[in-house]
């Protein structure tokens, strides 16, 4: 079955500390992978995407993610967290030829301590 | 440019009623997908519209239906509302049926009492 697992429901980090949010997927074909961020009461904003090529992808707001096929993972990282990064983060996977049908993880809520 | 816009932002309905949610895609996009996001969960795919036809459908009952208009805007209709239909309904658009990534609107918060 196709699925996305985000093992951490809630993470708290101190401002200025590094961040890593975990994402594991189960998918039969070559996946297209995404990270989205959702602020309270808002829709989803795309942080970054992986389609092919370099397994380390850069996104907006200083985020990056690394695709590891052998581990079926696509973890999100940021070297120094800002208070404004507090939000819900979703990992998603989808096939290119069924563009609208993304499968999302349950999300990780990030809190940032001053 | 204009992003994905959804209306209304909030809606309260009673069990058994019907509701219509609206979505205008990002400028230049022609494909609209709808997602349901229950509280504390990730979004779940409802269906996708392209060229005014439903192209893909997730695991949702026939009470959920939709429409796409010639200007690419879309409606989501839910009949015979249940308490469990309370959720944030997200619309996403893209250019072309199979082209990612999706661009999401801010959603419509539906509360069923």
Coordinates of C-alpha atoms in Angstrom, one line a residue:
Chain A
X1 CA 0.0 0.0 0.0
X2 CA 1.1 3.5 -0.7
X3 CA 1.7 5.6 2.4
X4 CA 3.7 8.3 4.0
X5 CA 4.8 8.2 7.6
X6 CA 6.0 11.1 9.6
X7 CA 7.1 9.5 12.9
X8 CA 7.2 12.7 14.9
X9 CA 3.8 14.3 15.6
X10 CA 5.2 17.2 17.6
X11 CA 8.8 18.6 17.8
X12 CA 10.1 21.5 19.8
X13 CA 13.4 23.1 19.1
X14 CA 15.1 26.3 20.3
X15 CA 15.5 29.2 18.0
X16 CA 18.8 29.0 16.2
X17 CA 19.0 25.3 16.7
X18 CA 19.1 22.9 13.7
X19 CA 16.0 21.0 12.7
X20 CA 15.4 17.6 11.0
X21 CA 11.9 16.4 10.3
X22 CA 11.6 12.7 9.3
X23 CA 9.5 11.3 6.4
X24 CA 9.4 7.7 5.2
X25 CA 7.3 6.5 2.3
X26 CA 6.0 3.3 0.8
X27 CA 5.5 3.6 -2.9
X28 CA 5.6 1.1 -5.8
X29 CA 6.9 3.3 -8.5
X30 CA 9.5 6.1 -8.6
X31 CA 8.1 8.7 -6.3
X32 CA 7.8 12.4 -6.6
X33 CA 8.3 13.9 -3.2
X34 CA 7.3 17.1 -1.6
X35 CA 7.4 19.0 1.6
X36 CA 4.6 21.5 2.4
X37 CA 4.2 23.9 5.3
X38 CA 0.9 25.0 6.8
X39 CA 0.5 27.9 9.2
X40 CA -2.6 28.0 11.5
X41 CA -5.7 28.6 9.5
X42 CA -3.8 28.7 6.2
X43 CA -3.5 26.5 3.2
X44 CA -0.4 24.5 2.2
X45 CA 2.7 26.3 0.9
X46 CA 5.3 24.3 -1.1
X47 CA 8.7 24.2 0.5
X48 CA 10.5 22.0 -1.9
X49 CA 10.1 19.1 -4.3
X50 CA 12.2 16.2 -5.6
X51 CA 11.5 14.8 -9.0
X52 CA 14.9 13.3 -10.1
X53 CA 18.6 14.1 -10.2
X54 CA 20.5 15.5 -7.3
X55 CA 19.2 13.8 -4.1
X56 CA 19.8 17.0 -2.0
X57 CA 17.2 19.6 -2.9
X58 CA 17.0 23.2 -1.8
X59 CA 13.8 24.9 -1.0
X60 CA 12.5 28.2 0.2
X61 CA 13.1 29.7 3.6
X62 CA 16.5 28.0 3.9
X63 CA 15.1 24.4 4.0
X64 CA 16.6 21.5 2.3
X65 CA 15.7 17.8 2.0
X66 CA 17.6 14.7 1.1
X67 CA 16.1 11.8 -0.9
X68 CA 17.5 8.4 0.2
X69 CA 16.1 5.7 -2.0
X70 CA 17.7 2.8 0.1
X71 CA 15.9 4.1 3.2
X72 CA 12.7 5.2 1.5
X73 CA 13.2 8.5 3.3
X74 CA 13.0 12.2 2.4
X75 CA 13.9 14.1 5.6
X76 CA 13.6 17.9 5.8
X77 CA 16.4 19.9 7.4
X78 CA 17.2 23.5 8.3
X79 CA 20.5 24.5 9.9
X80 CA 19.1 27.4 12.1
X81 CA 15.4 27.6 13.0
X82 CA 13.6 30.9 13.3
X83 CA 10.6 31.6 15.4
X84 CA 8.5 32.2 12.2
X85 CA 9.2 28.5 11.2
X86 CA 6.7 27.3 13.8
X87 CA 4.0 25.6 11.8
X88 CA 2.7 22.2 10.6
X89 CA 4.9 20.4 8.1
X90 CA 3.6 17.8 5.7
X91 CA 5.5 15.3 3.6
X92 CA 3.8 14.1 0.4
X93 CA 4.4 11.6 -2.4
X94 CA 2.8 11.3 -5.8
X95 CA 3.1 9.8 -9.2
X96 CA 3.9 12.2 -12.1
X97 CA 1.1 10.8 -14.3
X98 CA -1.6 11.2 -11.6
X99 CA -0.7 14.7 -10.8
X100 CA -3.4 15.6 -8.5
X101 CA -3.4 12.6 -6.3
X102 CA -0.8 13.3 -3.6
X103 CA -0.6 11.1 -0.5
X104 CA 0.2 13.1 2.6
X105 CA 1.7 12.1 5.9
X106 CA -0.1 13.0 9.1
X107 CA 2.1 16.0 9.6
X108 CA 4.7 17.2 12.2
X109 CA 3.9 20.2 14.3
X110 CA 7.0 22.3 15.0
X111 CA 7.2 24.6 18.0
X112 CA 10.1 27.0 18.4
X113 CA 11.3 28.1 21.9
X114 CA 12.8 31.6 22.2
Chain B
X1 CA -0.2 36.9 -10.0
X2 CA -3.4 35.6 -8.4
X3 CA -3.0 32.4 -6.4
X4 CA -5.7 29.8 -5.7
X5 CA -8.7 31.4 -4.2
X6 CA -11.5 29.6 -2.3
X7 CA -14.8 30.7 -1.0
X8 CA -16.3 30.9 1.5
X9 CA -13.6 30.8 4.2
X10 CA -15.9 29.4 6.8
X11 CA -19.2 27.7 6.7
X12 CA -21.5 26.2 9.3
X13 CA -24.1 23.7 8.2
X14 CA -26.5 21.2 9.8
X15 CA -26.5 17.5 9.4
X16 CA -28.4 16.4 6.3
X17 CA -27.9 19.7 4.5
X18 CA -26.0 20.2 1.2
X19 CA -23.0 22.5 0.7
X20 CA -21.2 24.0 -2.2
X21 CA -17.6 25.2 -2.0
X22 CA -15.9 27.2 -4.7
X23 CA -12.4 27.4 -6.1
X24 CA -10.6 29.6 -8.6
X25 CA -7.2 28.1 -9.8
X26 CA -4.0 30.0 -9.9
X27 CA -3.7 32.1 -13.0
X28 CA -2.6 30.0 -16.0
X29 CA -3.6 26.7 -14.3
X30 CA -6.2 24.4 -15.8
X31 CA -6.5 21.5 -13.4
X32 CA -8.2 21.5 -10.0
X33 CA -7.9 18.9 -7.2
X34 CA -9.9 18.9 -4.0
X35 CA -8.6 17.6 -0.6
X36 CA -10.3 17.1 2.7
X37 CA -8.2 17.8 5.8
X38 CA -9.7 16.6 9.1
X39 CA -8.4 18.1 12.3
X40 CA -5.0 16.8 13.2
X41 CA -4.6 14.9 9.9
X42 CA -2.9 15.3 6.6
X43 CA -5.0 16.2 3.5
X44 CA -6.8 13.4 1.7
X45 CA -7.5 13.4 -2.0
X46 CA -11.1 13.7 -3.0
X47 CA -11.0 14.1 -6.8
X48 CA -9.4 16.0 -9.7
X49 CA -11.0 17.9 -12.5
X50 CA -9.4 18.5 -15.9
X51 CA -11.1 19.7 -19.1
X52 CA -14.4 19.8 -17.2
X53 CA -14.3 16.1 -16.3
X54 CA -13.6 14.2 -13.2
X55 CA -10.3 12.4 -14.0
X56 CA -9.4 10.8 -10.7
X57 CA -11.2 10.0 -7.5
X58 CA -10.1 9.1 -4.0
X59 CA -11.9 7.0 -1.5
X60 CA -14.9 9.2 -1.0
X61 CA -18.6 8.4 -1.3
X62 CA -20.9 9.6 -4.1
X63 CA -22.2 12.3 -1.7
X64 CA -19.1 14.2 -2.8
X65 CA -19.4 15.6 -6.3
X66 CA -17.9 18.3 -8.3
X67 CA -17.8 20.4 -11.3
X68 CA -15.4 22.4 -13.4
X69 CA -16.4 25.3 -15.5
X70 CA -14.9 26.5 -18.9
X71 CA -12.9 29.2 -17.0
X72 CA -11.3 26.3 -15.0
X73 CA -12.9 27.3 -11.7
X74 CA -14.4 24.4 -9.8
X75 CA -17.1 23.6 -7.2
X76 CA -17.2 20.9 -4.6
X77 CA -20.7 19.7 -3.6
X78 CA -21.4 17.6 -0.5
X79 CA -24.9 16.2 0.0
X80 CA -26.5 14.8 3.1
X81 CA -23.9 16.2 5.4
X82 CA -22.6 14.1 8.3
X83 CA -20.8 15.3 11.4
X84 CA -17.7 13.6 10.1
X85 CA -17.7 15.9 7.1
X86 CA -16.4 18.7 9.3
X87 CA -13.0 19.5 8.0
X88 CA -10.8 22.0 6.1
X89 CA -11.5 21.6 2.4
X90 CA -8.5 22.5 0.3
X91 CA -8.4 23.2 -3.4
X92 CA -5.2 22.8 -5.4
X93 CA -4.4 23.7 -9.0
X94 CA -1.8 22.8 -11.5
X95 CA -1.0 23.2 -15.1
X96 CA -2.0 20.0 -16.9
X97 CA -3.5 16.9 -15.6
X98 CA -0.3 15.2 -14.5
X99 CA 1.9 18.0 -13.7
X100 CA 3.2 18.6 -10.2
X101 CA 3.6 20.4 -7.9
X102 CA 0.2 21.5 -6.7
X103 CA -0.5 25.0 -5.5
X104 CA -3.0 25.1 -2.7
X105 CA -5.6 27.7 -1.6
X106 CA -6.2 28.6 2.0
X107 CA -9.2 26.3 2.3
X108 CA -12.8 26.4 3.4
X109 CA -13.5 25.4 7.0
X110 CA -16.7 23.5 7.1
X111 CA -18.4 22.8 10.4
X112 CA -21.4 20.4 10.5
X113 CA -23.5 20.6 13.6

